[in-house]
């Protein structure tokens, strides 16, 4: 039985004309239920063109609908777009905007859709959104996502006005994108939060507060904000959303409302789920016995790799890095790992989709992990010792100091790292311990280079191999990796007009990274969406970290 545990929210809900206490009665199809979610962190901004933190993105994903939507398998479907066409040269995308998708703002707060409170989403709303992305005053972190748009690079270089971005409205219902070069990934990018529409009149009426409070945001999606309360010194913080009835006809919205309780830590979120105060939990760990009655989705979307502080002159010696890579006996992992871990030989994890399949189905990790001399980058104790001795001779050292591997909390059972460190201790004679720290501290220390060796969880912002590889571009990562050849190859992949032309190039990019030994893959790591018994169809995007509740159902 669901519980409403926020006293402040309970008082607010009691005044509502919709019954929201505890479980609501549900239809046989699982509709008309209230869903609770213990969300970690207060949204920084609900402005889609500006926001980038996970909490903001999750709320935005339920308030807005873009031209297209993407499911957790990377499959696109129409959203606000009724239809679209692409020119033969791949440089022009024309969208027909549906006439039954509406903006809604409950101005009189009576929780009903009054005639003067909703109006159609138009092509002009998308034009204004993209102008805002490229307007320097917005300081949008999403400009590079749309570099293929006509004049985008010139605008970023301040040699063109942001209003010249290649997005125009031929009419209220016809939207045209012009590109400087064909991009196979452009259509997918339109499913991102940054590509959500923005109504110009409403934006300016907020007088600089757009997306900063519950009175300064409008919805064209499945839900609208009823109240957003946050006191940094209190604990009863929440975002409360209700079904946007204006948009219920063209695509049914199942829940009546959403209660997002704002928590400070993951532990608080986990406790809320255990106490039946949250309907869904996102976790790196999955205990089958503990969650035996839950509905669980598993996503293999991380690669855990060894990284070395680039400023450490000893462990970052190229020969020492090679010795570490060849000194890991991954065959010893067989039958030893928990269900959330798999032995990794490649860079890109199996959960990344490509051409509607797992990327790893198309490009074998064993083919990726071949060195430039043709040998496999795999356990080779003789070669490992040889590289180790070469490195020590160059540095004129007899031994390396004992160190600890830095690991973020709640990522994995660190006992499995002993399978790696024991192999090194046997071959090289040094001891490597494990230091587990809070996630915030972990990333701060990575950024400040306050570590010698670390396990780094690599994932991507979008479900695509090129997005994953972009983590390794020079000056775009916190691990200090740089390779101009890889940069050129990734830029080439970005500009592909057809994904089929990129299969071998993705493999080539993986090989470049693997042969530099700056990121040594150890495990593919799964993430879990755990839904309490009876809850279904809460869609999770493991790359953007957004939960979508439009189709969420509860069936006892």
Coordinates of C-alpha atoms in Angstrom, one line a residue:
X1 CA 0.0 0.0 0.0
X2 CA 1.4 3.4 -1.0
X3 CA 2.0 5.9 1.7
X4 CA 2.0 9.7 1.5
X5 CA 4.8 10.6 3.9
X6 CA 5.1 14.3 3.4
X7 CA 2.9 16.2 5.8
X8 CA 3.2 19.4 3.8
X9 CA 2.2 17.6 0.6
X10 CA -0.6 15.7 2.4
X11 CA -2.1 19.0 3.5
X12 CA -1.9 20.3 0.0
X13 CA -3.4 17.2 -1.5
X14 CA -6.3 17.2 1.0
X15 CA -7.5 20.5 -0.5
X16 CA -7.5 19.0 -4.0
X17 CA -10.8 18.0 -5.6
X18 CA -9.1 14.8 -6.7
X19 CA -8.7 12.0 -4.1
X20 CA -5.0 11.4 -3.7
X21 CA -4.5 9.7 -0.3
X22 CA -3.0 6.2 -0.4
X23 CA -4.0 3.9 -3.3
X24 CA -6.6 5.1 -5.7
X25 CA -9.0 2.8 -7.4
X26 CA -7.6 1.6 -10.6
X27 CA -9.2 0.5 -13.9
X28 CA -8.6 -3.0 -15.2
X29 CA -6.1 -1.6 -17.7
X30 CA -4.0 -0.1 -14.9
X31 CA -5.0 3.5 -15.5
X32 CA -5.9 6.3 -13.0
X33 CA -3.3 5.5 -10.5
X34 CA -1.0 7.8 -8.5
X35 CA 2.7 7.2 -8.7
X36 CA 5.3 8.1 -6.2
X37 CA 9.0 8.5 -6.9
X38 CA 11.8 9.3 -4.4
X39 CA 14.1 11.5 -6.6
X40 CA 17.6 12.3 -5.6
X41 CA 18.3 16.1 -5.8
X42 CA 16.2 19.1 -6.4
X43 CA 15.7 20.1 -10.1
X44 CA 18.0 23.0 -10.9
X45 CA 15.9 24.3 -13.7
X46 CA 12.9 23.0 -15.7
X47 CA 14.0 25.0 -18.8
X48 CA 14.6 22.2 -21.4
X49 CA 17.1 24.3 -23.4
X50 CA 19.2 24.9 -20.3
X51 CA 18.8 22.0 -17.9
X52 CA 21.3 19.1 -17.7
X53 CA 21.0 17.6 -14.2
X54 CA 19.2 14.3 -13.8
X55 CA 16.4 15.5 -11.6
X56 CA 15.5 18.4 -13.9
X57 CA 15.7 16.1 -17.0
X58 CA 13.3 13.6 -15.3
X59 CA 10.7 16.2 -14.5
X60 CA 11.1 17.8 -18.0
X61 CA 10.6 14.4 -19.6
X62 CA 7.1 14.2 -18.1
X63 CA 6.2 17.8 -18.7
X64 CA 7.2 18.1 -22.3
X65 CA 6.8 16.1 -25.6
X66 CA 9.2 16.6 -28.5
X67 CA 8.8 16.0 -32.2
X68 CA 9.8 12.4 -31.7
X69 CA 10.3 10.1 -28.7
X70 CA 12.7 7.3 -28.1
X71 CA 12.1 4.1 -26.0
X72 CA 14.7 2.3 -23.9
X73 CA 15.7 0.2 -26.9
X74 CA 16.6 3.3 -29.0
X75 CA 13.4 3.0 -31.2
X76 CA 12.0 6.3 -32.4
X77 CA 8.3 7.1 -32.7
X78 CA 6.3 10.2 -33.4
X79 CA 5.5 12.7 -30.6
X80 CA 4.3 16.1 -31.6
X81 CA 5.2 15.3 -35.2
X82 CA 2.4 13.6 -37.1
X83 CA 4.7 12.8 -39.9
X84 CA 8.1 13.8 -41.4
X85 CA 10.1 13.5 -44.6
X86 CA 13.9 13.7 -45.3
X87 CA 15.3 15.0 -48.6
X88 CA 17.3 12.8 -50.8
X89 CA 20.5 14.6 -50.0
X90 CA 19.8 14.3 -46.2
X91 CA 20.0 18.0 -45.7
X92 CA 16.4 18.9 -45.2
X93 CA 14.0 17.5 -42.6
X94 CA 10.3 18.5 -42.9
X95 CA 7.9 17.8 -40.0
X96 CA 4.1 18.0 -40.0
X97 CA 2.9 19.1 -36.6
X98 CA -0.1 17.4 -35.2
X99 CA -3.1 19.6 -34.4
X100 CA -4.2 17.8 -31.2
X101 CA -1.1 18.5 -29.0
X102 CA -1.6 21.4 -26.7
X103 CA 0.1 23.7 -24.3
X104 CA -1.7 23.8 -21.0
X105 CA -1.3 26.1 -18.0
X106 CA -3.8 25.8 -15.2
X107 CA -4.0 29.5 -14.6
X108 CA -7.1 29.4 -12.3
X109 CA -5.8 26.3 -10.5
X110 CA -9.1 24.5 -10.6
X111 CA -7.5 21.3 -12.0
X112 CA -9.8 21.3 -15.1
X113 CA -9.0 22.2 -18.7
X114 CA -10.8 25.5 -19.4
X115 CA -11.0 26.8 -22.9
X116 CA -8.7 29.7 -22.3
X117 CA -6.0 27.6 -20.6
X118 CA -4.9 25.5 -23.6
X119 CA -3.7 26.2 -27.1
X120 CA -2.0 24.2 -29.9
X121 CA 1.7 23.6 -30.1
X122 CA 3.0 25.0 -33.4
X123 CA 6.1 24.9 -35.5
X124 CA 7.0 28.4 -34.2
X125 CA 7.5 26.9 -30.7
X126 CA 10.2 24.7 -32.0
X127 CA 11.9 27.5 -34.0
X128 CA 12.0 29.6 -30.8
X129 CA 13.4 26.7 -28.8
X130 CA 16.3 26.2 -31.2
X131 CA 17.0 29.9 -31.4
X132 CA 17.2 29.9 -27.6
X133 CA 19.7 27.0 -27.7
X134 CA 22.0 29.0 -29.9
X135 CA 21.4 32.3 -28.2
X136 CA 24.6 33.1 -26.2
X137 CA 22.4 34.5 -23.4
X138 CA 20.8 31.1 -22.7
X139 CA 24.3 29.5 -22.0
X140 CA 22.8 26.3 -23.2
X141 CA 25.1 23.2 -22.7
X142 CA 23.3 21.5 -25.6
X143 CA 24.6 23.5 -28.7
X144 CA 27.1 20.9 -29.7
X145 CA 24.3 18.3 -29.9
X146 CA 23.0 20.1 -33.0
X147 CA 26.2 21.1 -34.7
X148 CA 24.9 19.7 -38.0
X149 CA 22.2 22.4 -38.2
X150 CA 22.8 25.1 -40.9
X151 CA 24.9 27.9 -39.5
X152 CA 25.4 26.2 -36.1
X153 CA 29.2 26.3 -36.1
X154 CA 29.2 29.9 -37.4
X155 CA 26.9 31.0 -34.6
X156 CA 29.1 29.3 -32.0
X157 CA 32.1 31.1 -33.4
X158 CA 30.2 34.4 -33.2
X159 CA 30.3 34.9 -37.0
X160 CA 26.5 34.5 -37.5
X161 CA 23.4 35.6 -35.6
X162 CA 21.7 32.9 -33.5
X163 CA 18.4 33.7 -35.3
X164 CA 20.0 32.3 -38.5
X165 CA 20.0 28.8 -37.2
X166 CA 18.6 26.4 -39.8
X167 CA 15.1 25.9 -38.2
X168 CA 12.1 27.6 -39.8
X169 CA 8.4 27.4 -39.7
X170 CA 6.7 27.3 -43.1
X171 CA 3.4 27.5 -41.3
X172 CA 1.9 26.7 -37.9
X173 CA 2.0 23.0 -38.7
X174 CA 5.1 22.7 -41.0
X175 CA 8.6 22.8 -39.5
X176 CA 11.7 22.7 -41.6
X177 CA 15.3 21.8 -40.4
X178 CA 18.2 22.6 -42.8
X179 CA 21.6 20.9 -42.2
X180 CA 25.1 21.9 -43.2
X181 CA 25.9 18.3 -43.7
X182 CA 24.0 15.0 -43.5
X183 CA 23.9 13.4 -40.1
X184 CA 22.5 10.0 -39.4
X185 CA 22.1 10.9 -35.7
X186 CA 20.1 14.1 -36.2
X187 CA 16.7 12.5 -36.0
X188 CA 17.6 10.8 -32.7
X189 CA 18.8 14.1 -31.2
X190 CA 15.3 15.5 -31.7
X191 CA 14.1 13.2 -28.9
X192 CA 16.4 14.9 -26.4
X193 CA 15.1 17.2 -23.8
X194 CA 16.9 20.2 -25.3
X195 CA 14.7 19.8 -28.5
X196 CA 11.5 20.3 -26.6
X197 CA 9.3 23.2 -27.8
X198 CA 9.3 26.6 -26.1
X199 CA 6.3 29.0 -26.4
X200 CA 7.7 32.5 -27.0
X201 CA 4.9 34.5 -25.4
X202 CA 4.8 32.4 -22.2
X203 CA 8.6 32.5 -22.0
X204 CA 8.8 36.3 -22.0
X205 CA 5.8 36.6 -19.6
X206 CA 7.9 34.8 -17.0
X207 CA 10.3 37.8 -16.9
X208 CA 13.5 35.8 -16.6
X209 CA 12.1 33.1 -14.3
X210 CA 11.3 30.5 -17.0
X211 CA 11.6 27.0 -15.5
X212 CA 12.6 28.2 -12.0
X213 CA 9.3 27.7 -10.1
X214 CA 5.9 26.1 -10.5
X215 CA 4.3 29.3 -11.8
X216 CA 6.9 29.8 -14.5
X217 CA 6.6 26.6 -16.5
X218 CA 4.0 25.4 -19.1
X219 CA 3.4 21.9 -20.3
X220 CA 2.8 20.3 -23.7
X221 CA 3.4 16.8 -22.4
X222 CA 1.7 14.1 -20.3
X223 CA 1.6 16.1 -17.0
X224 CA 1.6 19.7 -15.8
X225 CA 3.2 21.0 -12.6
X226 CA 0.7 21.6 -9.8
X227 CA 3.3 22.5 -7.1
X228 CA 7.0 22.5 -6.7
X229 CA 8.2 23.0 -3.1
X230 CA 11.8 23.0 -2.0
X231 CA 13.4 24.2 1.2
X232 CA 17.1 23.5 1.3
X233 CA 16.9 23.2 5.1
X234 CA 13.9 21.0 5.2
X235 CA 13.0 17.5 4.3
X236 CA 9.4 17.7 3.0
X237 CA 10.3 18.7 -0.5
X238 CA 8.4 17.6 -3.6
X239 CA 7.3 18.1 -7.2
X240 CA 3.6 17.3 -7.7
X241 CA 2.3 16.8 -11.2
X242 CA -1.2 16.1 -12.6
X243 CA -2.4 14.5 -15.8
X244 CA -2.5 17.0 -18.7
X245 CA -6.1 16.2 -19.9
X246 CA -5.6 18.5 -22.9
X247 CA -3.2 15.9 -24.3
X248 CA -5.0 12.7 -23.3
X249 CA -6.8 12.1 -26.5
X250 CA -4.0 11.5 -29.1
X251 CA -1.9 9.4 -26.7
X252 CA -3.5 8.1 -23.5
X253 CA -2.0 9.2 -20.2
X254 CA -2.5 6.4 -17.7
X255 CA -1.7 7.9 -14.2
X256 CA -3.8 10.7 -12.7
X257 CA -0.8 12.3 -11.0
X258 CA 2.8 12.0 -10.0
X259 CA 4.4 12.8 -6.6
X260 CA 8.2 13.2 -6.9
X261 CA 9.7 13.4 -3.4
X262 CA 13.0 15.2 -3.3
X263 CA 15.7 13.3 -1.4
X264 CA 19.2 14.4 -0.6
X265 CA 21.0 11.0 -1.0
X266 CA 20.6 7.7 -2.8
X267 CA 20.3 6.0 0.6
X268 CA 17.2 8.0 1.4
X269 CA 15.7 7.1 -2.0
X270 CA 16.4 3.4 -1.4
X271 CA 14.8 3.6 2.1
X272 CA 11.7 5.2 0.6
X273 CA 11.3 2.3 -1.8
X274 CA 11.8 -0.2 1.0
X275 CA 9.1 1.6 3.0
X276 CA 6.7 1.5 0.1
X277 CA 6.8 5.2 -0.2
X278 CA 8.3 5.1 -3.8
X279 CA 7.1 3.0 -6.7
X280 CA 10.4 2.7 -8.5
X281 CA 14.1 2.5 -7.6
X282 CA 17.1 2.9 -9.8
X283 CA 20.0 0.9 -8.6
X284 CA 23.4 -0.6 -9.6
X285 CA 22.7 -3.5 -7.3
X286 CA 20.0 -6.1 -7.5
X287 CA 19.2 -8.5 -4.7
X288 CA 16.9 -11.2 -6.1
X289 CA 15.7 -12.3 -2.6
X290 CA 15.1 -8.7 -1.4
X291 CA 13.2 -7.7 -4.6
X292 CA 11.6 -11.1 -5.5
X293 CA 8.1 -9.6 -5.8
X294 CA 9.2 -6.6 -7.9
X295 CA 9.2 -6.1 -11.6
X296 CA 12.8 -5.5 -12.7
X297 CA 14.4 -4.2 -15.9
X298 CA 18.1 -4.7 -16.5
X299 CA 20.3 -2.4 -18.7
X300 CA 23.9 -3.2 -19.6
X301 CA 24.8 0.4 -20.2
X302 CA 28.2 0.9 -18.4
X303 CA 31.7 -0.2 -19.0
X304 CA 33.9 -0.1 -15.9
X305 CA 37.5 0.5 -16.7
X306 CA 40.8 1.1 -14.9
X307 CA 42.1 4.7 -15.3
X308 CA 45.4 6.1 -14.1
X309 CA 46.0 9.7 -13.0
X310 CA 47.7 11.2 -16.1
X311 CA 49.8 13.3 -13.8
X312 CA 51.3 10.4 -11.9
X313 CA 54.7 9.7 -13.5
X314 CA 55.1 6.1 -12.3
X315 CA 51.8 4.3 -12.8
X316 CA 51.0 6.4 -15.9
X317 CA 54.2 5.3 -17.6
X318 CA 53.0 3.8 -21.0
X319 CA 54.8 0.5 -20.3
X320 CA 53.3 0.2 -16.8
X321 CA 49.8 0.8 -18.3
X322 CA 50.4 -2.0 -20.8
X323 CA 51.7 -4.3 -18.1
X324 CA 48.5 -3.7 -16.1
X325 CA 46.3 -4.5 -19.1
X326 CA 48.1 -7.7 -20.0
X327 CA 48.4 -8.7 -16.4
X328 CA 44.6 -9.2 -15.9
X329 CA 43.5 -12.8 -16.1
X330 CA 40.0 -12.3 -17.3
X331 CA 39.5 -16.0 -17.8
X332 CA 39.6 -16.4 -14.0
X333 CA 36.4 -14.3 -13.8
X334 CA 34.4 -17.3 -15.3
X335 CA 31.7 -18.3 -12.9
X336 CA 32.9 -15.8 -10.3
X337 CA 30.9 -12.7 -11.1
X338 CA 27.5 -11.6 -9.9
X339 CA 24.6 -11.0 -12.4
X340 CA 25.3 -7.3 -12.7
X341 CA 28.8 -7.8 -14.0
X342 CA 30.2 -9.3 -17.2
X343 CA 33.8 -9.6 -18.3
X344 CA 34.6 -6.7 -20.7
X345 CA 37.1 -6.7 -23.6
X346 CA 35.6 -3.8 -25.6
X347 CA 34.9 -0.2 -24.9
X348 CA 31.2 0.0 -25.8
X349 CA 28.8 -2.0 -23.6
X350 CA 26.1 -4.4 -24.9
X351 CA 23.3 -2.1 -23.8
X352 CA 24.2 0.4 -26.5
X353 CA 21.9 0.0 -29.6
X354 CA 23.0 0.2 -33.2
X355 CA 20.8 -0.5 -36.2
X356 CA 18.1 -1.8 -33.8
X357 CA 20.5 -4.4 -32.3
X358 CA 23.0 -4.5 -29.5
X359 CA 26.2 -2.9 -30.8
X360 CA 28.1 -5.9 -29.5
X361 CA 26.2 -8.2 -31.8
X362 CA 27.5 -6.3 -34.8
X363 CA 31.0 -5.6 -33.6
X364 CA 32.6 -8.4 -31.5
X365 CA 34.5 -7.2 -28.5
X366 CA 37.2 -9.8 -29.2
X367 CA 37.8 -8.2 -32.6
X368 CA 37.9 -4.8 -31.0
X369 CA 40.5 -6.0 -28.5
X370 CA 43.2 -6.8 -31.0
X371 CA 46.4 -4.7 -30.8
X372 CA 47.9 -3.0 -33.7
X373 CA 50.5 -5.8 -34.0
X374 CA 47.7 -8.3 -34.5
X375 CA 47.9 -10.0 -31.1
X376 CA 45.0 -10.0 -28.6
X377 CA 44.9 -7.6 -25.7
X378 CA 44.4 -10.3 -23.2
X379 CA 46.1 -12.0 -20.3
X380 CA 49.7 -12.6 -21.2
X381 CA 51.9 -12.9 -18.1
X382 CA 55.2 -13.0 -19.9
X383 CA 54.4 -9.9 -22.0
X384 CA 53.0 -8.2 -18.8
X385 CA 56.2 -8.7 -16.9
X386 CA 58.3 -7.6 -19.9
X387 CA 56.4 -4.3 -20.1
X388 CA 56.7 -3.9 -16.4
X389 CA 60.4 -4.4 -16.4
X390 CA 60.8 -2.0 -19.3
X391 CA 58.9 0.7 -17.5
X392 CA 60.9 0.2 -14.3
X393 CA 64.2 0.4 -16.2
X394 CA 63.1 3.6 -17.9
X395 CA 62.1 5.2 -14.6
X396 CA 65.2 3.7 -12.8
X397 CA 62.9 2.2 -10.1
X398 CA 63.1 -1.1 -8.2
X399 CA 59.4 -1.2 -7.2
X400 CA 56.2 0.7 -7.3
X401 CA 54.5 2.0 -4.2
X402 CA 51.4 0.3 -2.8
X403 CA 48.2 2.2 -3.7
X404 CA 44.4 2.0 -3.5
X405 CA 41.9 1.9 -6.3
X406 CA 39.4 4.7 -6.0
X407 CA 35.8 3.5 -6.4
X408 CA 32.4 5.3 -6.0
X409 CA 30.0 3.9 -3.4
X410 CA 27.0 1.9 -4.5
X411 CA 28.5 1.1 -7.9
X412 CA 29.5 -2.5 -7.4
X413 CA 30.6 -5.2 -4.9
X414 CA 34.3 -4.2 -4.7
X415 CA 35.2 -7.8 -3.7
X416 CA 35.3 -8.6 -7.4
X417 CA 38.2 -6.2 -7.9
X418 CA 40.4 -8.6 -5.9
X419 CA 40.2 -10.8 -9.0
X420 CA 42.2 -8.1 -10.7
X421 CA 44.5 -6.9 -8.0
X422 CA 45.5 -10.4 -6.9
X423 CA 46.7 -11.1 -10.5
X424 CA 48.8 -7.9 -10.4
X425 CA 50.3 -8.8 -7.0
X426 CA 51.4 -12.2 -8.2
X427 CA 53.0 -10.8 -11.3
X428 CA 54.5 -7.5 -10.1
X429 CA 54.8 -7.8 -6.3
X430 CA 52.9 -4.7 -5.3
X431 CA 49.8 -4.5 -3.2
X432 CA 46.7 -2.5 -4.4
X433 CA 43.9 -1.9 -2.0
X434 CA 40.5 -0.4 -2.5
X435 CA 39.1 3.0 -1.4
X436 CA 35.4 3.4 -1.6
X437 CA 34.1 7.0 -1.3
X438 CA 30.8 8.8 -1.8
X439 CA 29.9 9.6 -5.4
X440 CA 30.2 13.3 -5.1
X441 CA 33.7 13.0 -3.5
X442 CA 34.7 10.5 -6.1
X443 CA 34.0 12.7 -9.1
X444 CA 35.5 15.7 -7.3
X445 CA 38.7 13.8 -6.8
X446 CA 38.7 12.6 -10.4
X447 CA 38.3 16.2 -11.6
X448 CA 41.1 17.4 -9.2
X449 CA 43.4 14.5 -10.1
X450 CA 43.4 13.5 -6.4
X451 CA 44.0 9.7 -7.1
X452 CA 46.5 7.4 -8.6
X453 CA 44.2 4.6 -9.9
X454 CA 40.4 4.4 -10.1
X455 CA 37.6 2.3 -11.5
X456 CA 35.7 4.6 -13.8
X457 CA 32.1 4.0 -14.8
X458 CA 31.8 5.0 -18.4
X459 CA 28.4 5.5 -20.1
X460 CA 26.9 7.9 -22.5
X461 CA 24.2 10.7 -22.7
X462 CA 22.4 9.0 -25.6
X463 CA 21.8 5.5 -26.8
X464 CA 24.3 5.5 -29.6
X465 CA 27.9 4.2 -30.1
X466 CA 29.1 7.7 -31.2
X467 CA 27.8 9.2 -28.1
X468 CA 29.7 6.7 -26.0
X469 CA 32.9 7.3 -27.9
X470 CA 32.6 11.0 -27.5
X471 CA 33.5 10.5 -23.8
X472 CA 37.1 9.9 -25.1
X473 CA 37.5 13.1 -27.2
X474 CA 40.3 15.4 -26.2
X475 CA 39.4 18.0 -23.7
X476 CA 35.9 16.4 -23.3
X477 CA 36.7 14.0 -20.5
X478 CA 37.9 14.0 -16.9
X479 CA 40.3 11.1 -17.3
X480 CA 42.9 13.2 -19.2
X481 CA 42.7 11.1 -22.4
X482 CA 43.7 12.7 -25.7
X483 CA 44.2 11.3 -29.2
X484 CA 43.9 13.5 -32.3
X485 CA 43.4 10.5 -34.6
X486 CA 40.4 9.4 -32.5
X487 CA 39.1 13.0 -32.5
X488 CA 39.1 13.1 -36.3
X489 CA 37.5 9.7 -36.5
X490 CA 34.7 10.6 -34.1
X491 CA 34.0 13.8 -36.1
X492 CA 33.8 11.7 -39.2
X493 CA 31.3 9.4 -37.4
X494 CA 29.2 12.3 -36.4
X495 CA 28.9 13.4 -40.0
X496 CA 27.9 10.0 -41.4
X497 CA 24.8 10.2 -43.6
X498 CA 24.1 6.5 -43.1
X499 CA 24.8 4.4 -40.0
X500 CA 25.5 1.4 -42.2
X501 CA 28.7 3.1 -43.3
X502 CA 30.0 3.4 -39.8
X503 CA 30.2 -0.2 -38.5
X504 CA 33.9 -0.7 -39.2
X505 CA 34.8 2.9 -38.2
X506 CA 33.3 2.3 -34.7
X507 CA 35.5 -0.8 -34.3
X508 CA 38.5 1.2 -35.4
X509 CA 37.7 3.9 -32.8
X510 CA 37.5 1.2 -30.1
X511 CA 40.9 -0.2 -31.1
X512 CA 42.5 3.2 -30.9
X513 CA 41.3 3.6 -27.3
X514 CA 42.2 0.1 -26.3
X515 CA 45.7 0.4 -27.8
X516 CA 46.4 3.6 -25.8
X517 CA 45.8 1.7 -22.5
X518 CA 44.4 4.9 -20.8
X519 CA 41.1 3.2 -20.1
X520 CA 41.4 -0.6 -19.5
X521 CA 38.0 -2.2 -19.6
X522 CA 37.3 -4.7 -16.8
X523 CA 33.6 -5.2 -16.5
X524 CA 30.3 -4.4 -18.3
X525 CA 28.1 -3.2 -15.6
X526 CA 24.3 -3.4 -15.4
X527 CA 21.9 -0.9 -14.0
X528 CA 18.4 -1.9 -12.7
X529 CA 15.0 -0.3 -12.7
X530 CA 13.1 -1.9 -9.9
X531 CA 9.3 -1.4 -9.7
X532 CA 7.3 -2.5 -6.7
X533 CA 4.8 -5.2 -7.2
X534 CA 1.9 -4.3 -9.6
X535 CA 3.7 -1.4 -11.2
X536 CA 4.5 -1.7 -14.9
X537 CA 5.5 0.4 -17.9
X538 CA 7.4 3.1 -16.1
X539 CA 9.8 3.7 -19.0
X540 CA 13.5 4.3 -18.1
X541 CA 16.1 5.7 -20.4
X542 CA 19.4 4.4 -18.8
X543 CA 21.4 6.9 -20.8
X544 CA 19.6 10.2 -20.1
X545 CA 18.6 8.8 -16.7
X546 CA 15.0 9.9 -17.2
X547 CA 11.9 8.1 -16.0
X548 CA 8.7 8.5 -18.1
X549 CA 5.4 7.8 -16.5
X550 CA 2.9 8.5 -19.3
X551 CA 2.2 4.7 -19.8
X552 CA 2.8 3.7 -16.2
X553 CA 0.2 1.2 -14.9
X554 CA -0.7 -0.5 -11.7
X555 CA -2.5 -3.9 -11.7
X556 CA -3.0 -5.7 -8.4

